[in-house]
mmCIF file of C-alpha atoms in Angstrom:
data_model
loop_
_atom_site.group_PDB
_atom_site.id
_atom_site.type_symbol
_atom_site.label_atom_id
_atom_site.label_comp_id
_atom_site.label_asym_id
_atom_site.label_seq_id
_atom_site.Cartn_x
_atom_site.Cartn_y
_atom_site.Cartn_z
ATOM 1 C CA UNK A 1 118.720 124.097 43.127
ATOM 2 C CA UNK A 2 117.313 120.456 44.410
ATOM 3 C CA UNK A 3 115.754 118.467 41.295
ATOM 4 C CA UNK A 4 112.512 116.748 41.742
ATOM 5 C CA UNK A 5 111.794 114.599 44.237
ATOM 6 C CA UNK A 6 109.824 111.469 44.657
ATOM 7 C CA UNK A 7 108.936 109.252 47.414
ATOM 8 C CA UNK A 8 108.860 106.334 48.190
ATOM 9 C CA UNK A 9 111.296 104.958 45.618
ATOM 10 C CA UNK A 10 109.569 101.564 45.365
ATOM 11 C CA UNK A 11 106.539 100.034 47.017
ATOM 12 C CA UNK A 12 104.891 96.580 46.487
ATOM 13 C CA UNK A 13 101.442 96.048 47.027
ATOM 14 C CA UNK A 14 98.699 93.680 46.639
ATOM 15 C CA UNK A 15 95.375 93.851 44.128
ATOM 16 C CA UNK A 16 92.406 95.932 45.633
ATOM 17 C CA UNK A 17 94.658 98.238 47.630
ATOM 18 C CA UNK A 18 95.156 101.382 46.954
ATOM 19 C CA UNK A 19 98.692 103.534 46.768
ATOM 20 C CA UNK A 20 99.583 107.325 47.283
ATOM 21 C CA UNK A 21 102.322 108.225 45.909
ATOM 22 C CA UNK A 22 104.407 112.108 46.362
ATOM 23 C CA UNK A 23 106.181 114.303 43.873
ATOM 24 C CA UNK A 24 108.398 117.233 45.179
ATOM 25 C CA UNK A 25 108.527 119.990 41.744
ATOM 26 C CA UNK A 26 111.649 121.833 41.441
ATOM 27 C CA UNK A 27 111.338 124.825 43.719
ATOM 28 C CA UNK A 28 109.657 128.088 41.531
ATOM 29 C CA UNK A 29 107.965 125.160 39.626
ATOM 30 C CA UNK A 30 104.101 125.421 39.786
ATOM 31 C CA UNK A 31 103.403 122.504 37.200
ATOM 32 C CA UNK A 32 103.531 119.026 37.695
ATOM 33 C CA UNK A 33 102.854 116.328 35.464
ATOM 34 C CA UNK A 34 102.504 112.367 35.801
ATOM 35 C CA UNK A 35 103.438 109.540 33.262
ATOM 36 C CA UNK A 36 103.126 105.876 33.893
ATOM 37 C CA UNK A 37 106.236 104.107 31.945
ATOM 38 C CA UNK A 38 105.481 100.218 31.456
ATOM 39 C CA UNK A 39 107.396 98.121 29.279
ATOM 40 C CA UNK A 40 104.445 97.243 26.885
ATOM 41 C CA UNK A 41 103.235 100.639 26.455
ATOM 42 C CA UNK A 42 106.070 103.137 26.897
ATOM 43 C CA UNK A 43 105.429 106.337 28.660
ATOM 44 C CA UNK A 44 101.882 107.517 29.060
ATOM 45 C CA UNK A 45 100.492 110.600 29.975
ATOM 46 C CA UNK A 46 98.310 111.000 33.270
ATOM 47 C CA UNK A 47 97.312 114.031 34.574
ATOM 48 C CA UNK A 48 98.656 118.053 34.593
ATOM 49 C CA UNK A 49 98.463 120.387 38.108
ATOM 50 C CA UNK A 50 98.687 123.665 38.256
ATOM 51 C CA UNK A 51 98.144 126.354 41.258
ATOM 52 C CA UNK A 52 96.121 123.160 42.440
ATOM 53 C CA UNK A 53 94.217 123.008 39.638
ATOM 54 C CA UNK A 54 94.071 119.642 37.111
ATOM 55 C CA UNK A 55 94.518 121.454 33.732
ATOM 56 C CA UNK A 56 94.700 118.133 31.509
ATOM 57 C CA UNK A 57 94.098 114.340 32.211
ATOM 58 C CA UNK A 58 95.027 111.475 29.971
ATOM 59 C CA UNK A 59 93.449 108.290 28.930
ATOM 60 C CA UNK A 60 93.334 106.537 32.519
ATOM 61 C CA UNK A 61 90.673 105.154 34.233
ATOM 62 C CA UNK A 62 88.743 107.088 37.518
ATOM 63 C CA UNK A 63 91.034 105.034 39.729
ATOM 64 C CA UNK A 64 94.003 107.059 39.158
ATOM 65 C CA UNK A 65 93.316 110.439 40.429
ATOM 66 C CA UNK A 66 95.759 113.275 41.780
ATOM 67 C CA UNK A 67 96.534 116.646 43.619
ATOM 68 C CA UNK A 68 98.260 119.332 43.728
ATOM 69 C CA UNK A 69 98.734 121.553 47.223
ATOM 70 C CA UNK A 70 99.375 125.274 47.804
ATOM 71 C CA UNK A 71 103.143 124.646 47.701
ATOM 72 C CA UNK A 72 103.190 122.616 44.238
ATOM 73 C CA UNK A 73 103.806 119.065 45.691
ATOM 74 C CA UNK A 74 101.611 116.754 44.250
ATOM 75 C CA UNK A 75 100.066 113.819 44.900
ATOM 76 C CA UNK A 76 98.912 110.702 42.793
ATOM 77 C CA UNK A 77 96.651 107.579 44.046
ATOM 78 C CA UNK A 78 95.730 104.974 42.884
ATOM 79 C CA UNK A 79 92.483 102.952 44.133
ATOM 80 C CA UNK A 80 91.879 99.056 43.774
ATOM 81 C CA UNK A 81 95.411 98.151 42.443
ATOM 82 C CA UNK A 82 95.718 95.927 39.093
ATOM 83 C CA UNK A 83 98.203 94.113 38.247
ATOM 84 C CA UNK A 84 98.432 96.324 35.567
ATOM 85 C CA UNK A 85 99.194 98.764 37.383
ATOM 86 C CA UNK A 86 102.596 97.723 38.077
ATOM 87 C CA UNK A 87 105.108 100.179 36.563
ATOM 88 C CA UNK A 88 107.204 103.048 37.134
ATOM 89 C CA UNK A 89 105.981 106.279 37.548
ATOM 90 C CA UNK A 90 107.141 109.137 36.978
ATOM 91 C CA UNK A 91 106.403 113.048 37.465
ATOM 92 C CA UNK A 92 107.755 116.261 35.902
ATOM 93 C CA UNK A 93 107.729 119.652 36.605
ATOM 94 C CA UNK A 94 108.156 122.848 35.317
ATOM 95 C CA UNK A 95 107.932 126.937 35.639
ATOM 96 C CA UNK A 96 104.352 127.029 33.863
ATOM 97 C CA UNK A 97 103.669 123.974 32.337
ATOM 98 C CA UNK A 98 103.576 125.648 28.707
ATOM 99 C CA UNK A 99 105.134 123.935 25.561
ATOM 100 C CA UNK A 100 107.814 126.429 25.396
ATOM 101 C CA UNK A 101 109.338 124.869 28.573
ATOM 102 C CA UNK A 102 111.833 121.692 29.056
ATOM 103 C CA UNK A 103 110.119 119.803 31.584
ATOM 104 C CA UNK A 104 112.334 117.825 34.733
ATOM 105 C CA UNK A 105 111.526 114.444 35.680
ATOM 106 C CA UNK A 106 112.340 113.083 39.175
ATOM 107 C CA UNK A 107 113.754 109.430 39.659
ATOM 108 C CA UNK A 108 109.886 107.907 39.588
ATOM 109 C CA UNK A 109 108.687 105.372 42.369
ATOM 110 C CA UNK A 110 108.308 101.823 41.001
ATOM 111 C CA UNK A 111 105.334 99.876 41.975
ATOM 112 C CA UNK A 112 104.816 96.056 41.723
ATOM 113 C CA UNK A 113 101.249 95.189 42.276
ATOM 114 C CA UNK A 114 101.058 91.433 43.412
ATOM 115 C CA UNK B 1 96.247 110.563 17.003
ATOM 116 C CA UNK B 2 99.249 111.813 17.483
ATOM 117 C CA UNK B 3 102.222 109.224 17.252
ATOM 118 C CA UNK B 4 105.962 109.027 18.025
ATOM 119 C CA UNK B 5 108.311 107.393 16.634
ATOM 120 C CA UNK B 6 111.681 105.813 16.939
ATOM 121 C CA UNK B 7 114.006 103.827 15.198
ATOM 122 C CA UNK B 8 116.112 101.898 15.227
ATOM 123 C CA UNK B 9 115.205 100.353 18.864
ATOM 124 C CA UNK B 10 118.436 99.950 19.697
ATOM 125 C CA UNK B 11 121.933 100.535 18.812
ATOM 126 C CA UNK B 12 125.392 99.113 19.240
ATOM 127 C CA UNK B 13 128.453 101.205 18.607
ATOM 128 C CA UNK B 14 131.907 101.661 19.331
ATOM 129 C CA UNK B 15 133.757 104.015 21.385
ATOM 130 C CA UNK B 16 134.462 106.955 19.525
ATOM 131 C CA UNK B 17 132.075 106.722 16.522
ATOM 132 C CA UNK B 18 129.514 109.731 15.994
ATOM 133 C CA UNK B 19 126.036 108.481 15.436
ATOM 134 C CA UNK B 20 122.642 109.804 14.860
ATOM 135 C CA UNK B 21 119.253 108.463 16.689
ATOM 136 C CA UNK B 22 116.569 109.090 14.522
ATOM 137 C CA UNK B 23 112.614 110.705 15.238
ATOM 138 C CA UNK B 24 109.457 111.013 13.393
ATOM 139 C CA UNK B 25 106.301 112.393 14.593
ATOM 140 C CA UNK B 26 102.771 113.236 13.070
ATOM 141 C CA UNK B 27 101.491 116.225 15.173
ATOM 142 C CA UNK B 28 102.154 118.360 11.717
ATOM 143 C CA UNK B 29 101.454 121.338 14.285
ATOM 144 C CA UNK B 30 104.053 120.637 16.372
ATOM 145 C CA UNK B 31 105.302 122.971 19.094
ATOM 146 C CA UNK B 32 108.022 121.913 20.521
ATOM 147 C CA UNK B 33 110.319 118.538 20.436
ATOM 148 C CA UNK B 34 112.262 117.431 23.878
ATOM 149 C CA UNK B 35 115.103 115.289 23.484
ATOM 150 C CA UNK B 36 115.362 112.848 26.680
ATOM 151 C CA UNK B 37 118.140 110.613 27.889
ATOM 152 C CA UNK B 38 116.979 107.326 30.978
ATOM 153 C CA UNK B 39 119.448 104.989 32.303
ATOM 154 C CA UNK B 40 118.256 101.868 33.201
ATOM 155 C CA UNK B 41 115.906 102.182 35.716
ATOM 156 C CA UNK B 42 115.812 105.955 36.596
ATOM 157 C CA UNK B 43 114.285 108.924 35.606
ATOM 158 C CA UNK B 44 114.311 111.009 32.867
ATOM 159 C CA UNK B 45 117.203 113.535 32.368
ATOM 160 C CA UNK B 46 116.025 116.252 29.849
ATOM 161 C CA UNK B 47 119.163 116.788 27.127
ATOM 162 C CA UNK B 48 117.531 119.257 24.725
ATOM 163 C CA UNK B 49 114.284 121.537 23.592
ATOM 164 C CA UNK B 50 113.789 122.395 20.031
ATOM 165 C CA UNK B 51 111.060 125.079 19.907
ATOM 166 C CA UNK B 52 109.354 124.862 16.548
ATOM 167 C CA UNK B 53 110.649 127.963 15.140
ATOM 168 C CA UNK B 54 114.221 126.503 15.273
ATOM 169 C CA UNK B 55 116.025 123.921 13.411
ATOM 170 C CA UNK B 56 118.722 123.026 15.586
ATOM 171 C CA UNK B 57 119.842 123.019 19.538
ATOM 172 C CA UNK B 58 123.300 122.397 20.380
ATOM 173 C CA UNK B 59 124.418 121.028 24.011
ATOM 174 C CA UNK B 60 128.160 120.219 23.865
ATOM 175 C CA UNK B 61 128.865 116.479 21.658
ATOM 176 C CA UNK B 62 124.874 116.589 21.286
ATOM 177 C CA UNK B 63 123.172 118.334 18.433
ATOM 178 C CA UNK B 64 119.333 117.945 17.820
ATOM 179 C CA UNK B 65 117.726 119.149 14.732
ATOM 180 C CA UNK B 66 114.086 118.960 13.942
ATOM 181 C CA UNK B 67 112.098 119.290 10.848
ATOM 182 C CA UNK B 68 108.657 120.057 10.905
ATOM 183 C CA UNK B 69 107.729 119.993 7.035
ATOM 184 C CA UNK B 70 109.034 116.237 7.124
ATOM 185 C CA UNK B 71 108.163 114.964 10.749
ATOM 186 C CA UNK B 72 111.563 114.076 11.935
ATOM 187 C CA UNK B 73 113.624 114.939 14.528
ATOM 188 C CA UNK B 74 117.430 113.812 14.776
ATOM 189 C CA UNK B 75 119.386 113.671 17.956
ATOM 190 C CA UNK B 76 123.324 113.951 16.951
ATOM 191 C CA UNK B 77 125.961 112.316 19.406
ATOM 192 C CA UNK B 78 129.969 113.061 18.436
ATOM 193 C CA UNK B 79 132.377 110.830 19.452
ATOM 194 C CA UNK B 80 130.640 109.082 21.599
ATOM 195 C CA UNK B 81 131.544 107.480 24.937
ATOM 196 C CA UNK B 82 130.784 104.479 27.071
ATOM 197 C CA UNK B 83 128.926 106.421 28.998
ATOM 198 C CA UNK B 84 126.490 107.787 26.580
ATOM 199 C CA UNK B 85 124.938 104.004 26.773
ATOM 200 C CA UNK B 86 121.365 104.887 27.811
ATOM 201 C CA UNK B 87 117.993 104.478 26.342
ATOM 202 C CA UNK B 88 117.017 107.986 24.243
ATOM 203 C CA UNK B 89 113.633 108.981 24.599
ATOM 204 C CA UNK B 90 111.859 112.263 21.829
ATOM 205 C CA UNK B 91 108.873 113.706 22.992
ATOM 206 C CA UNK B 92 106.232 115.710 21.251
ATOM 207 C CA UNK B 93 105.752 118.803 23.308
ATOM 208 C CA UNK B 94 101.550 119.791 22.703
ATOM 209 C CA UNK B 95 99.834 122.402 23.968
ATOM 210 C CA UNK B 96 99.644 122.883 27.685
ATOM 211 C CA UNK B 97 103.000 120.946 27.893
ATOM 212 C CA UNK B 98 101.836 117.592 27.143
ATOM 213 C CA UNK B 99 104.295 115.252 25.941
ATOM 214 C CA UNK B 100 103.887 112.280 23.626
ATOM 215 C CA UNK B 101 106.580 109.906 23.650
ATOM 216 C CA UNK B 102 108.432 107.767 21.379
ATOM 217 C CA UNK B 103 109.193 103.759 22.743
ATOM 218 C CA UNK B 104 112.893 104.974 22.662
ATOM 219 C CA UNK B 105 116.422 103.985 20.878
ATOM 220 C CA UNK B 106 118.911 101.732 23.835
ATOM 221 C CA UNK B 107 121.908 102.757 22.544
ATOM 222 C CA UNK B 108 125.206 101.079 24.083
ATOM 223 C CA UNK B 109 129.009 102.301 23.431
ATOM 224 C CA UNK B 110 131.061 99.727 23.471
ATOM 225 C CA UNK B 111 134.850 100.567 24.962
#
């Protein structure tokens, strides 16, 4: 069974853009979650899909935003870059997205805001 | 809030040795406790899930324990190998799946 997939790998970008970024859940998997991993702060909780639906959202601003389509894949953008914002990120998936699950995170996509 | 943590932050060892990484958390209504495993650069690879009515997982030379009444969590490595260097991540499963991480332990085997 393929793992989780995310593209692209790495992207660099410039303040004030904005960034899309894709996250392929194991297939079955109908929960995807997002964590931003930065040196300074460690991994951080973003947002929770399921059956297209955000069930929980972390402490992030309005400019990160996500969703999730009829066949699980999600989707995570980011509007008027920071440099902040540079980091890796990373999403996980899982059957149901309860606590009695192991969740599976893909490789992440690393972005460097310039 | 809920916190995670782990020390030491990193670890030197050599080939061989059995060592333990060590995990404390605060949620005192813990769920569940995810033991993680990144190599520089990657993603996470998931190792082992402690549900909260257990005390211990065991996943070949790994063995994770966790102990709600004292907020700890231990991750167990025997005889370890060069190629168990990798930073180890815990997580704090919540409800809805949530997870609150710990800054991780780098550990490094030397050969």
């Amino acid at each position: 069974k393929a793992g989780v997939t995310q593209t692209p790998r790495y992207l660099i970008k410039t303040r004030g853009q904005q960034v899309t970024l894709s996250c392929s859940p194991i297939s079955g998997h109908r929960s995807v979650s997002w964590y931003q991993q930065t040196p300074g702060q460690g991994l951080q909780f973003l947002f929770e899909y399921f059956s297209e639906t955000q069930r929980n959202k972390g402490n992030f601003p309005g400019r990160f935003s996500g969703r999730q389509f009829s066949n699980s894949r999600s989707e995570m953008n980011v509007s008027t870059l920071e440099l902040g914002d540079s980091a890796l990120y990373l999403c996980a998936s899982s059957s149901t997205g309860t606590e009695f699950e192991a969740q599976y995170f893909g490789p992440g996509t690393r972005l460097l805001v310039l | 809030k809920q916190e995670v943590t782990q020390i030491p932050a990193a670890l030197s060892v050599p080939e061989g040795e059995n060592l333990v990484l060590n995990c404390s958390f605060t949620d005192s209504a813990i769920y569940n406790l995810q033991w993680f495993r990144q190599d520089p650069g990657k993603g996470l690879t998931s190792l082992l899930l402690i549900q909260s009515s257990q005390r211990e997982q065991t996943s070949g030379r790994l063995n994770a324990s966790l102990d709600k009444s004292s907020g700890r969590s231990t991750l167990y490595i025997a005889a370890s190998q060069p190629g168990d260097s990798a930073t180890y991540l815990c997580a704090d499963v919540n409800q809805g799946g949530k997870l609150i991480f710990g800054q991780g332990t780098e550990l490094s085997v030397k050969p």
